[in-house]
mmCIF file of C-alpha atoms in Angstrom:
data_model
loop_
_atom_site.group_PDB
_atom_site.id
_atom_site.type_symbol
_atom_site.label_atom_id
_atom_site.label_comp_id
_atom_site.label_asym_id
_atom_site.label_seq_id
_atom_site.Cartn_x
_atom_site.Cartn_y
_atom_site.Cartn_z
ATOM 1 C CA MET A 1 21.785 54.993 26.062
ATOM 2 C CA ASN A 2 19.376 52.633 28.337
ATOM 3 C CA VAL A 3 20.281 49.385 26.111
ATOM 4 C CA LEU A 4 23.932 50.699 26.705
ATOM 5 C CA SER A 5 23.582 51.176 30.476
ATOM 6 C CA TRP A 6 21.786 47.560 30.628
ATOM 7 C CA LEU A 7 24.497 45.914 28.610
ATOM 8 C CA VAL A 8 27.374 47.580 30.958
ATOM 9 C CA PHE A 9 25.336 46.169 34.193
ATOM 10 C CA VAL A 10 24.702 42.836 32.648
ATOM 11 C CA GLY A 11 28.441 42.732 31.880
ATOM 12 C CA THR A 12 29.422 43.309 35.686
ATOM 13 C CA LEU A 13 27.059 40.371 36.624
ATOM 14 C CA ARG A 14 29.732 37.744 34.944
ATOM 15 C CA PRO A 15 31.100 35.430 37.392
ATOM 16 C CA ILE A 16 34.781 35.753 38.193
ATOM 17 C CA SER A 17 35.446 32.190 37.465
ATOM 18 C CA ALA A 18 33.127 29.064 36.954
ATOM 19 C CA ASP A 19 33.190 27.944 40.311
ATOM 20 C CA ASP A 20 31.893 31.298 41.426
ATOM 21 C CA PRO A 21 28.019 31.772 40.096
ATOM 22 C CA VAL A 22 26.694 35.091 40.386
ATOM 23 C CA PRO A 23 23.717 35.046 42.795
ATOM 24 C CA LEU A 24 20.281 36.360 41.224
ATOM 25 C CA TYR A 25 17.690 36.916 43.469
ATOM 26 C CA ILE A 26 13.732 36.889 43.284
ATOM 27 C CA GLY A 27 11.334 37.794 45.830
ATOM 28 C CA GLY A 28 7.962 35.598 46.474
ATOM 29 C CA THR A 29 4.821 35.952 48.135
ATOM 30 C CA PHE A 30 2.822 32.922 48.458
ATOM 31 C CA PRO A 31 0.236 31.685 50.604
ATOM 32 C CA MET A 32 1.560 29.113 52.979
ATOM 33 C CA GLU A 33 -1.293 28.107 54.919
ATOM 34 C CA ALA A 34 -4.047 25.187 54.262
ATOM 35 C CA GLY A 35 -7.127 27.043 53.374
ATOM 36 C CA SER A 36 -5.573 30.669 52.853
ATOM 37 C CA GLY A 37 -5.895 30.165 48.827
ATOM 38 C CA GLY A 38 -2.902 28.375 48.019
ATOM 39 C CA TRP A 39 -1.080 25.076 48.586
ATOM 40 C CA ALA A 40 0.487 24.325 51.811
ATOM 41 C CA GLY A 41 1.754 20.840 50.560
ATOM 42 C CA GLY A 42 0.029 17.300 51.709
ATOM 43 C CA GLN A 43 -1.672 16.869 48.236
ATOM 44 C CA ASP A 44 -1.242 13.690 46.208
ATOM 45 C CA LEU A 45 1.833 13.195 44.252
ATOM 46 C CA LEU A 46 0.087 13.792 40.570
ATOM 47 C CA VAL A 47 -1.261 17.111 41.687
ATOM 48 C CA MET A 48 2.498 17.899 43.008
ATOM 49 C CA LEU A 49 3.919 16.652 39.885
ATOM 50 C CA GLN A 50 1.538 18.576 37.297
ATOM 51 C CA ARG A 51 2.341 21.735 39.327
ATOM 52 C CA TYR A 52 5.877 21.467 39.154
ATOM 53 C CA ILE A 53 5.837 20.751 35.544
ATOM 54 C CA CYS A 54 3.619 23.980 35.148
ATOM 55 C CA ILE A 55 6.012 26.313 36.937
ATOM 56 C CA LEU A 56 9.097 24.680 35.450
ATOM 57 C CA LEU A 57 7.946 25.226 32.086
ATOM 58 C CA PHE A 58 6.738 28.969 33.185
ATOM 59 C CA PHE A 59 10.575 29.540 34.137
ATOM 60 C CA LEU A 60 11.792 28.143 30.907
ATOM 61 C CA PHE A 61 9.398 31.033 29.032
ATOM 62 C CA LEU A 62 7.106 28.705 27.718
ATOM 63 C CA ARG A 63 4.267 30.336 29.055
ATOM 64 C CA PHE A 64 2.333 27.151 29.554
ATOM 65 C CA SER A 65 0.741 27.654 32.721
ATOM 66 C CA PHE A 66 -2.645 26.195 33.401
ATOM 67 C CA ILE A 67 -2.539 24.905 37.039
ATOM 68 C CA LYS A 68 -2.486 26.476 40.181
ATOM 69 C CA ALA A 69 1.031 26.784 41.197
ATOM 70 C CA CYS A 70 2.597 27.188 44.634
ATOM 71 C CA LEU A 71 5.841 27.505 46.757
ATOM 72 C CA PRO A 72 6.925 24.018 46.600
ATOM 73 C CA ALA A 73 6.505 23.906 42.929
ATOM 74 C CA VAL A 74 8.641 26.981 42.530
ATOM 75 C CA GLN A 75 11.112 25.579 44.890
ATOM 76 C CA MET A 76 11.418 22.778 42.903
ATOM 77 C CA ALA A 77 11.855 24.626 39.727
ATOM 78 C CA LEU A 78 14.440 26.632 40.989
ATOM 79 C CA GLU A 79 16.490 23.718 42.079
ATOM 80 C CA ASP A 80 16.031 22.160 38.434
ATOM 81 C CA VAL A 81 17.334 25.506 36.916
ATOM 82 C CA ASN A 82 20.090 25.712 39.194
ATOM 83 C CA SER A 83 21.103 22.424 38.557
ATOM 84 C CA ARG A 84 21.208 22.738 34.772
ATOM 85 C CA PRO A 85 24.659 24.193 33.362
ATOM 86 C CA ASP A 86 22.689 24.892 30.076
ATOM 87 C CA ILE A 87 20.217 27.260 31.555
ATOM 88 C CA LEU A 88 21.681 30.535 33.168
ATOM 89 C CA PRO A 89 25.083 29.586 32.833
ATOM 90 C CA GLY A 90 27.427 31.303 35.357
ATOM 91 C CA TYR A 91 24.384 32.389 37.635
ATOM 92 C CA VAL A 92 22.409 30.763 40.543
ATOM 93 C CA LEU A 93 18.629 31.757 41.634
ATOM 94 C CA HIS A 94 17.788 32.198 44.771
ATOM 95 C CA MET A 95 14.338 33.140 46.548
ATOM 96 C CA ASN A 96 13.420 35.306 49.527
ATOM 97 C CA THR A 97 9.562 34.136 50.577
ATOM 98 C CA SER A 98 7.073 35.326 52.615
ATOM 99 C CA ASN A 99 3.675 34.177 53.673
ATOM 100 C CA SER A 100 0.700 36.495 52.046
ATOM 101 C CA LYS A 101 -1.825 34.370 53.673
ATOM 102 C CA CYS A 102 -3.339 35.665 50.157
ATOM 103 C CA GLN A 103 -4.272 38.943 52.202
ATOM 104 C CA PRO A 104 -3.563 41.999 49.798
ATOM 105 C CA GLY A 105 -2.821 44.319 52.897
ATOM 106 C CA LEU A 106 -0.076 41.699 54.180
ATOM 107 C CA ALA A 107 1.321 41.325 50.902
ATOM 108 C CA THR A 108 1.692 44.929 50.567
ATOM 109 C CA GLN A 109 3.579 44.931 53.816
ATOM 110 C CA GLN A 110 5.774 42.018 52.581
ATOM 111 C CA LEU A 111 6.378 43.941 49.286
ATOM 112 C CA TYR A 112 8.146 46.647 50.934
ATOM 113 C CA ASP A 113 10.002 44.577 52.942
ATOM 114 C CA LEU A 114 11.370 42.356 50.025
ATOM 115 C CA LEU A 115 11.896 45.569 48.224
ATOM 116 C CA TYR A 116 14.155 47.454 50.856
ATOM 117 C CA THR A 117 15.653 44.552 52.492
ATOM 118 C CA PRO A 118 18.799 43.351 50.460
ATOM 119 C CA PRO A 119 19.781 41.646 48.511
ATOM 120 C CA ILE A 120 18.239 43.280 45.376
ATOM 121 C CA LYS A 121 15.312 41.384 43.909
ATOM 122 C CA LEU A 122 15.320 41.123 39.917
ATOM 123 C CA MET A 123 11.560 39.622 39.914
ATOM 124 C CA LEU A 124 8.694 39.208 42.184
ATOM 125 C CA LEU A 125 6.387 36.213 42.265
ATOM 126 C CA ALA A 126 3.167 36.166 43.823
ATOM 127 C CA GLY A 127 0.830 33.054 44.567
ATOM 128 C CA CYS A 128 -2.800 34.387 44.515
ATOM 129 C CA SER A 129 -4.855 36.859 42.434
ATOM 130 C CA PRO A 130 -5.627 39.529 45.301
ATOM 131 C CA VAL A 131 -1.825 39.573 46.117
ATOM 132 C CA THR A 132 -0.951 39.624 42.374
ATOM 133 C CA THR A 133 -3.268 42.554 41.955
ATOM 134 C CA VAL A 134 -1.480 44.609 44.733
ATOM 135 C CA ILE A 135 2.085 43.676 43.360
ATOM 136 C CA ALA A 136 1.338 44.529 39.631
ATOM 137 C CA GLU A 137 -0.331 47.632 40.225
ATOM 138 C CA SER A 138 2.721 48.806 42.421
ATOM 139 C CA ALA A 139 5.592 47.124 40.312
ATOM 140 C CA PRO A 140 5.572 50.129 37.806
ATOM 141 C CA VAL A 141 6.892 52.497 40.721
ATOM 142 C CA TRP A 142 9.886 50.266 41.265
ATOM 143 C CA LYS A 143 10.146 48.917 37.370
ATOM 144 C CA LEU A 144 9.828 45.588 38.596
ATOM 145 C CA VAL A 145 8.853 42.438 36.745
ATOM 146 C CA VAL A 146 6.031 40.704 38.480
ATOM 147 C CA VAL A 147 5.226 36.859 37.345
ATOM 148 C CA ARG A 148 1.666 35.466 38.291
ATOM 149 C CA LEU A 149 1.943 32.105 39.153
ATOM 150 C CA LEU A 150 -1.895 31.208 38.992
ATOM 151 C CA CYS A 151 -3.706 30.864 35.873
ATOM 152 C CA TYR A 152 -7.382 30.032 37.485
ATOM 153 C CA GLU A 153 -9.215 30.119 40.320
#
């Protein structure tokens, strides 16, 4: 019965026309400040491109993520996914973000804000290990998918 319910739900997400893509929302908590465990920007182009390629491949389900990813890389990947009609045809990805500062307590508050503030998020992204741990431990309560963008620290 669960599979049938899921198929009915997905069927209702289809766009009315090709010009009217269905929005899908992702929630993300990332450290957005220098020195907070994440990348706030301003690094050299090679590092930025490595991170961009890493997260793009992750979004394409190739689990090839070996470089610390960050908000700018995720934003670039979303732009690429949304610009290609062969990936998620009829849908467009949007992301609601918050600055976790790599602090688990702050991230817990932001998790609740992301979950209880419309629109409904289909997936949560986290940008550092302490935050990912808190979100991953809470995710089963809401039956959420959590994607960890960092692979080592």
